[in-house]
Amino acid sequence: MYNIIQKNQSLCHLNTLRLKSLAVNYVEFSDINLLPSISKYIKEHKCQFFVLGGGSNILLPEVYNGLVIHCKLEGVACISQNNTSMLVRAMAGEQWDKFVEYTTLHGFFGLENLSLIPGTVGAAPIQNIGAYGVEVCDFIEYVEVYDVLEKQFKIIKKKDCHFQYRNSIFKKMPNLIVVAVVFQLLKEPILNLEYVDVAKCMTGVTNVTPVELRNCVIKIRQAKLPDPAIIANVGSFFHNPILTNGIVNKLKSNYNNLPVFRVDDNYSKISAGWLIDNLGLKGYRENKVGTYEKQALVLVNYSDATQTDILDFANMIKNKVKQKYDVELNIEPIIIEKG
Ligand SMILES: Cc1cc2nc3c(=O)[nH]c(=O)nc-3n(C[C@H](O)[C@H](O)[C@H](O)COP(=O)(O)OP(=O)(O)OC[C@H]3O[C@@H](n4cnc5c(N)ncnc54)[C@H](O)[C@@H]3O)c2cc1C
């Protein structure tokens, strides 16, 4: 086993923010049978660890002293079906967008609005990825995991995943390595066109196919978000704050353009990007870090930034937002400490 652990592996090319980062110990696994040995290594060395997927929602430290476990499990299969739906199992290391492409090409409905989100299938349930009115939990049946502490494979049913906005049980249980996710997808269309941009793009299209809706979402995203292969970023850097309707109404009376999305009878979600943009910070840059010119919610590493540079810039934004609106912003990507 020990010969598969690599020492001092650079992670710079393995995170979309391209932060300079070195893993003191690093292992890639494309076979679930390696997991018990990895677990044994962690126990014997009493080391910290985390799972790395596509590195598109993570802030890496300059040096990580523990073990980085890079998930490379591949494979997609339809495992059962009935008249209305299909169960599809995807291994955790599959590229998320390739998987969405596969499901839409097969005519299955459900994941179209989540097209073009970077990263892997295994990371999708961790923050319950979402876009254009759809969250991945809407289509997850169960998640298959390996528990590093108990050295056991387990199935976590959807109801036990405690999915919320950009959150799940997995964020509190880093001992669980996701190995596969099983999705229930639909044979008949139930389209989510609640977002104005999506509805506009689909106007006049009848008998919508999953591929058509996917193409429309891709077009919208490409116009608004930077391609991480060209501009180093991790997508939205802050969560959209969820506040009581009382607080939101007060904000709205001062800022009537503020976009508001109803959550339930008591809470609403407001646009963090708008709050930052309204401070005049869209496209603002300080040395190595800045906000993206077309979307203030996205932070960009312009050259050689470290985790500290990014967090300093993010804190500057958080402070300005707090001062102006009395609203607390929370950082979305996972901050990895040095281990
Ligand atoms: C341009 C851009 C646009 C984006 N748009 C969206 C969007 O619209 N909606 C959205 O929700 N997100 C978005 N994101 C964020 C990101 O793509 C998602 O959160 C994605 O699911 C992260 O996947 P990853 O494989 O890169 O995870 P990583 O960044 O590698 O890891 C993220 C977290 O998941 C954990 N993890 C990863 N794999 C596993 C596993 N197999 N088992 C256990 N834990 C694991 C890691 O330890 C870490 O805590 C965007 C990012 C970018 C760069």
PDB file of N, CA, C and O in Angstrom, residues 23-59:
ATOM      1  N   ALA A  23       0.791  18.842  -1.332  1.00  0.00           N
ATOM      2  CA  ALA A  23       0.304  17.792  -0.414  1.00  0.00           C
ATOM      3  C   ALA A  23       1.501  16.968   0.029  1.00  0.00           C
ATOM      4  O   ALA A  23       2.194  16.384  -0.807  1.00  0.00           O
ATOM      5  N   VAL A  24       1.723  16.907   1.337  1.00  0.00           N
ATOM      6  CA  VAL A  24       2.860  16.118   1.829  1.00  0.00           C
ATOM      7  C   VAL A  24       2.632  14.637   1.508  1.00  0.00           C
ATOM      8  O   VAL A  24       3.558  13.921   1.143  1.00  0.00           O
ATOM      9  N   ASN A  25       1.374  14.197   1.600  1.00  0.00           N
ATOM     10  CA  ASN A  25       1.034  12.811   1.220  1.00  0.00           C
ATOM     11  C   ASN A  25      -0.172  12.849   0.286  1.00  0.00           C
ATOM     12  O   ASN A  25      -1.132  13.587   0.539  1.00  0.00           O
ATOM     13  N   TYR A  26      -0.119  12.021  -0.770  1.00  0.00           N
ATOM     14  CA  TYR A  26      -1.166  12.096  -1.797  1.00  0.00           C
ATOM     15  C   TYR A  26      -1.400  10.700  -2.362  1.00  0.00           C
ATOM     16  O   TYR A  26      -0.445   9.967  -2.639  1.00  0.00           O
ATOM     17  N   VAL A  27      -2.680  10.344  -2.510  1.00  0.00           N
ATOM     18  CA  VAL A  27      -2.983   9.047  -3.137  1.00  0.00           C
ATOM     19  C   VAL A  27      -4.172   9.205  -4.093  1.00  0.00           C
ATOM     20  O   VAL A  27      -5.122   9.919  -3.786  1.00  0.00           O
ATOM     21  N   GLU A  28      -4.053   8.556  -5.257  1.00  0.00           N
ATOM     22  CA  GLU A  28      -5.178   8.528  -6.195  1.00  0.00           C
ATOM     23  C   GLU A  28      -5.813   7.154  -6.096  1.00  0.00           C
ATOM     24  O   GLU A  28      -5.086   6.170  -6.010  1.00  0.00           O
ATOM     25  N   PHE A  29      -7.150   7.076  -6.089  1.00  0.00           N
ATOM     26  CA  PHE A  29      -7.738   5.734  -6.112  1.00  0.00           C
ATOM     27  C   PHE A  29      -8.816   5.619  -7.171  1.00  0.00           C
ATOM     28  O   PHE A  29      -9.687   6.469  -7.292  1.00  0.00           O
ATOM     29  N   SER A  30      -8.693   4.561  -7.993  1.00  0.00           N
ATOM     30  CA  SER A  30      -9.702   4.316  -9.018  1.00  0.00           C
ATOM     31  C   SER A  30     -10.324   2.940  -8.790  1.00  0.00           C
ATOM     32  O   SER A  30     -11.023   2.410  -9.647  1.00  0.00           O
ATOM     33  N   ASP A  31     -10.071   2.375  -7.596  1.00  0.00           N
ATOM     34  CA  ASP A  31     -10.581   1.048  -7.267  1.00  0.00           C
ATOM     35  C   ASP A  31     -11.044   1.097  -5.803  1.00  0.00           C
ATOM     36  O   ASP A  31     -10.239   1.429  -4.909  1.00  0.00           O
ATOM     37  N   ILE A  32     -12.316   0.786  -5.553  1.00  0.00           N
ATOM     38  CA  ILE A  32     -12.825   0.905  -4.177  1.00  0.00           C
ATOM     39  C   ILE A  32     -12.125  -0.081  -3.231  1.00  0.00           C
ATOM     40  O   ILE A  32     -12.109   0.128  -2.026  1.00  0.00           O
ATOM     41  N   ASN A  33     -11.519  -1.126  -3.793  1.00  0.00           N
ATOM     42  CA  ASN A  33     -10.837  -2.103  -2.928  1.00  0.00           C
ATOM     43  C   ASN A  33      -9.591  -1.523  -2.247  1.00  0.00           C
ATOM     44  O   ASN A  33      -9.033  -2.144  -1.354  1.00  0.00           O
ATOM     45  N   LEU A  34      -9.157  -0.346  -2.710  1.00  0.00           N
ATOM     46  CA  LEU A  34      -7.995   0.295  -2.055  1.00  0.00           C
ATOM     47  C   LEU A  34      -8.397   1.012  -0.764  1.00  0.00           C
ATOM     48  O   LEU A  34      -7.540   1.370   0.049  1.00  0.00           O
ATOM     49  N   LEU A  35      -9.694   1.248  -0.595  1.00  0.00           N
ATOM     50  CA  LEU A  35     -10.120   2.094   0.524  1.00  0.00           C
ATOM     51  C   LEU A  35      -9.761   1.529   1.907  1.00  0.00           C
ATOM     52  O   LEU A  35      -9.306   2.285   2.777  1.00  0.00           O
ATOM     53  N   PRO A  36      -9.920   0.216   2.136  1.00  0.00           N
ATOM     54  CA  PRO A  36      -9.512  -0.293   3.456  1.00  0.00           C
ATOM     55  C   PRO A  36      -8.025  -0.040   3.742  1.00  0.00           C
ATOM     56  O   PRO A  36      -7.655   0.296   4.884  1.00  0.00           O
ATOM     57  N   SER A  37      -7.149  -0.148   2.740  1.00  0.00           N
ATOM     58  CA  SER A  37      -5.722   0.106   2.972  1.00  0.00           C
ATOM     59  C   SER A  37      -5.470   1.586   3.250  1.00  0.00           C
ATOM     60  O   SER A  37      -4.645   1.941   4.100  1.00  0.00           O
ATOM     61  N   ILE A  38      -6.195   2.442   2.536  1.00  0.00           N
ATOM     62  CA  ILE A  38      -6.042   3.889   2.774  1.00  0.00           C
ATOM     63  C   ILE A  38      -6.465   4.207   4.214  1.00  0.00           C
ATOM     64  O   ILE A  38      -5.812   4.954   4.945  1.00  0.00           O
ATOM     65  N   SER A  39      -7.539   3.571   4.622  1.00  0.00           N
ATOM     66  CA  SER A  39      -8.050   3.764   5.978  1.00  0.00           C
ATOM     67  C   SER A  39      -7.020   3.303   7.018  1.00  0.00           C
ATOM     68  O   SER A  39      -6.789   3.970   8.048  1.00  0.00           O
ATOM     69  N   LYS A  40      -6.365   2.180   6.723  1.00  0.00           N
ATOM     70  CA  LYS A  40      -5.338   1.640   7.631  1.00  0.00           C
ATOM     71  C   LYS A  40      -4.163   2.625   7.724  1.00  0.00           C
ATOM     72  O   LYS A  40      -3.647   2.906   8.820  1.00  0.00           O
ATOM     73  N   TYR A  41      -3.771   3.184   6.593  1.00  0.00           N
ATOM     74  CA  TYR A  41      -2.654   4.139   6.555  1.00  0.00           C
ATOM     75  C   TYR A  41      -2.980   5.353   7.442  1.00  0.00           C
ATOM     76  O   TYR A  41      -2.154   5.820   8.232  1.00  0.00           O
ATOM     77  N   ILE A  42      -4.226   5.838   7.315  1.00  0.00           N
ATOM     78  CA  ILE A  42      -4.641   7.022   8.093  1.00  0.00           C
ATOM     79  C   ILE A  42      -4.568   6.713   9.586  1.00  0.00           C
ATOM     80  O   ILE A  42      -4.078   7.515  10.387  1.00  0.00           O
ATOM     81  N   LYS A  43      -5.015   5.504   9.949  1.00  0.00           N
ATOM     82  CA  LYS A  43      -5.030   5.127  11.367  1.00  0.00           C
ATOM     83  C   LYS A  43      -3.599   4.996  11.891  1.00  0.00           C
ATOM     84  O   LYS A  43      -3.241   5.551  12.933  1.00  0.00           O
ATOM     85  N   GLU A  44      -2.772   4.295  11.132  1.00  0.00           N
ATOM     86  CA  GLU A  44      -1.389   4.067  11.589  1.00  0.00           C
ATOM     87  C   GLU A  44      -0.599   5.368  11.698  1.00  0.00           C
ATOM     88  O   GLU A  44       0.213   5.533  12.597  1.00  0.00           O
ATOM     89  N   HIS A  45      -0.842   6.279  10.761  1.00  0.00           N
ATOM     90  CA  HIS A  45      -0.072   7.539  10.764  1.00  0.00           C
ATOM     91  C   HIS A  45      -0.778   8.648  11.516  1.00  0.00           C
ATOM     92  O   HIS A  45      -0.256   9.763  11.596  1.00  0.00           O
ATOM     93  N   LYS A  46      -1.960   8.335  12.036  1.00  0.00           N
ATOM     94  CA  LYS A  46      -2.777   9.341  12.751  1.00  0.00           C
ATOM     95  C   LYS A  46      -2.792  10.664  11.989  1.00  0.00           C
ATOM     96  O   LYS A  46      -2.554  11.741  12.553  1.00  0.00           O
ATOM     97  N   CYS A  47      -2.992  10.573  10.687  1.00  0.00           N
ATOM     98  CA  CYS A  47      -2.920  11.814   9.903  1.00  0.00           C
ATOM     99  C   CYS A  47      -4.306  12.334   9.539  1.00  0.00           C
ATOM    100  O   CYS A  47      -5.277  11.599   9.489  1.00  0.00           O
ATOM    101  N   GLN A  48      -4.358  13.643   9.308  1.00  0.00           N
ATOM    102  CA  GLN A  48      -5.583  14.270   8.787  1.00  0.00           C
ATOM    103  C   GLN A  48      -5.705  13.870   7.314  1.00  0.00           C
ATOM    104  O   GLN A  48      -4.687  13.539   6.682  1.00  0.00           O
ATOM    105  N   PHE A  49      -6.896  13.966   6.770  1.00  0.00           N
ATOM    106  CA  PHE A  49      -7.066  13.657   5.348  1.00  0.00           C
ATOM    107  C   PHE A  49      -8.273  14.416   4.812  1.00  0.00           C
ATOM    108  O   PHE A  49      -9.120  14.873   5.588  1.00  0.00           O
ATOM    109  N   PHE A  50      -8.330  14.564   3.509  1.00  0.00           N
ATOM    110  CA  PHE A  50      -9.583  14.995   2.867  1.00  0.00           C
ATOM    111  C   PHE A  50      -9.626  14.412   1.460  1.00  0.00           C
ATOM    112  O   PHE A  50      -8.592  14.035   0.899  1.00  0.00           O
ATOM    113  N   VAL A  51     -10.858  14.337   0.922  1.00  0.00           N
ATOM    114  CA  VAL A  51     -11.031  13.807  -0.436  1.00  0.00           C
ATOM    115  C   VAL A  51     -11.013  14.984  -1.405  1.00  0.00           C
ATOM    116  O   VAL A  51     -11.658  16.003  -1.175  1.00  0.00           O
ATOM    117  N   LEU A  52     -10.272  14.813  -2.479  1.00  0.00           N
ATOM    118  CA  LEU A  52     -10.230  15.823  -3.533  1.00  0.00           C
ATOM    119  C   LEU A  52     -10.982  15.290  -4.748  1.00  0.00           C
ATOM    120  O   LEU A  52     -10.750  14.155  -5.182  1.00  0.00           O
ATOM    121  N   GLY A  53     -11.904  16.105  -5.267  1.00  0.00           N
ATOM    122  CA  GLY A  53     -12.587  15.753  -6.517  1.00  0.00           C
ATOM    123  C   GLY A  53     -11.949  16.557  -7.636  1.00  0.00           C
ATOM    124  O   GLY A  53     -10.756  16.427  -7.922  1.00  0.00           O
ATOM    125  N   GLY A  54     -12.758  17.463  -8.228  1.00  0.00           N
ATOM    126  CA  GLY A  54     -12.230  18.322  -9.297  1.00  0.00           C
ATOM    127  C   GLY A  54     -11.588  19.597  -8.773  1.00  0.00           C
ATOM    128  O   GLY A  54     -11.137  20.422  -9.572  1.00  0.00           O
ATOM    129  N   GLY A  55     -11.586  19.801  -7.462  1.00  0.00           N
ATOM    130  CA  GLY A  55     -10.943  20.986  -6.877  1.00  0.00           C
ATOM    131  C   GLY A  55     -11.628  22.289  -7.275  1.00  0.00           C
ATOM    132  O   GLY A  55     -10.994  23.336  -7.291  1.00  0.00           O
ATOM    133  N   SER A  56     -12.950  22.248  -7.535  1.00  0.00           N
ATOM    134  CA  SER A  56     -13.625  23.466  -7.991  1.00  0.00           C
ATOM    135  C   SER A  56     -14.440  24.147  -6.895  1.00  0.00           C
ATOM    136  O   SER A  56     -15.151  25.118  -7.154  1.00  0.00           O
ATOM    137  N   ASN A  57     -14.311  23.618  -5.663  1.00  0.00           N
ATOM    138  CA  ASN A  57     -15.037  24.276  -4.555  1.00  0.00           C
ATOM    139  C   ASN A  57     -14.214  24.187  -3.277  1.00  0.00           C
ATOM    140  O   ASN A  57     -14.733  23.912  -2.204  1.00  0.00           O
ATOM    141  N   ILE A  58     -12.932  24.459  -3.421  1.00  0.00           N
ATOM    142  CA  ILE A  58     -12.022  24.192  -2.312  1.00  0.00           C
ATOM    143  C   ILE A  58     -10.942  25.266  -2.281  1.00  0.00           C
ATOM    144  O   ILE A  58     -10.534  25.764  -3.336  1.00  0.00           O
ATOM    145  N   LEU A  59     -10.529  25.668  -1.057  1.00  0.00           N
ATOM    146  CA  LEU A  59      -9.436  26.639  -0.914  1.00  0.00           C
ATOM    147  C   LEU A  59      -8.281  25.928  -0.227  1.00  0.00           C
ATOM    148  O   LEU A  59      -8.339  25.645   0.977  1.00  0.00           O
TER     149      LEU A  59
END
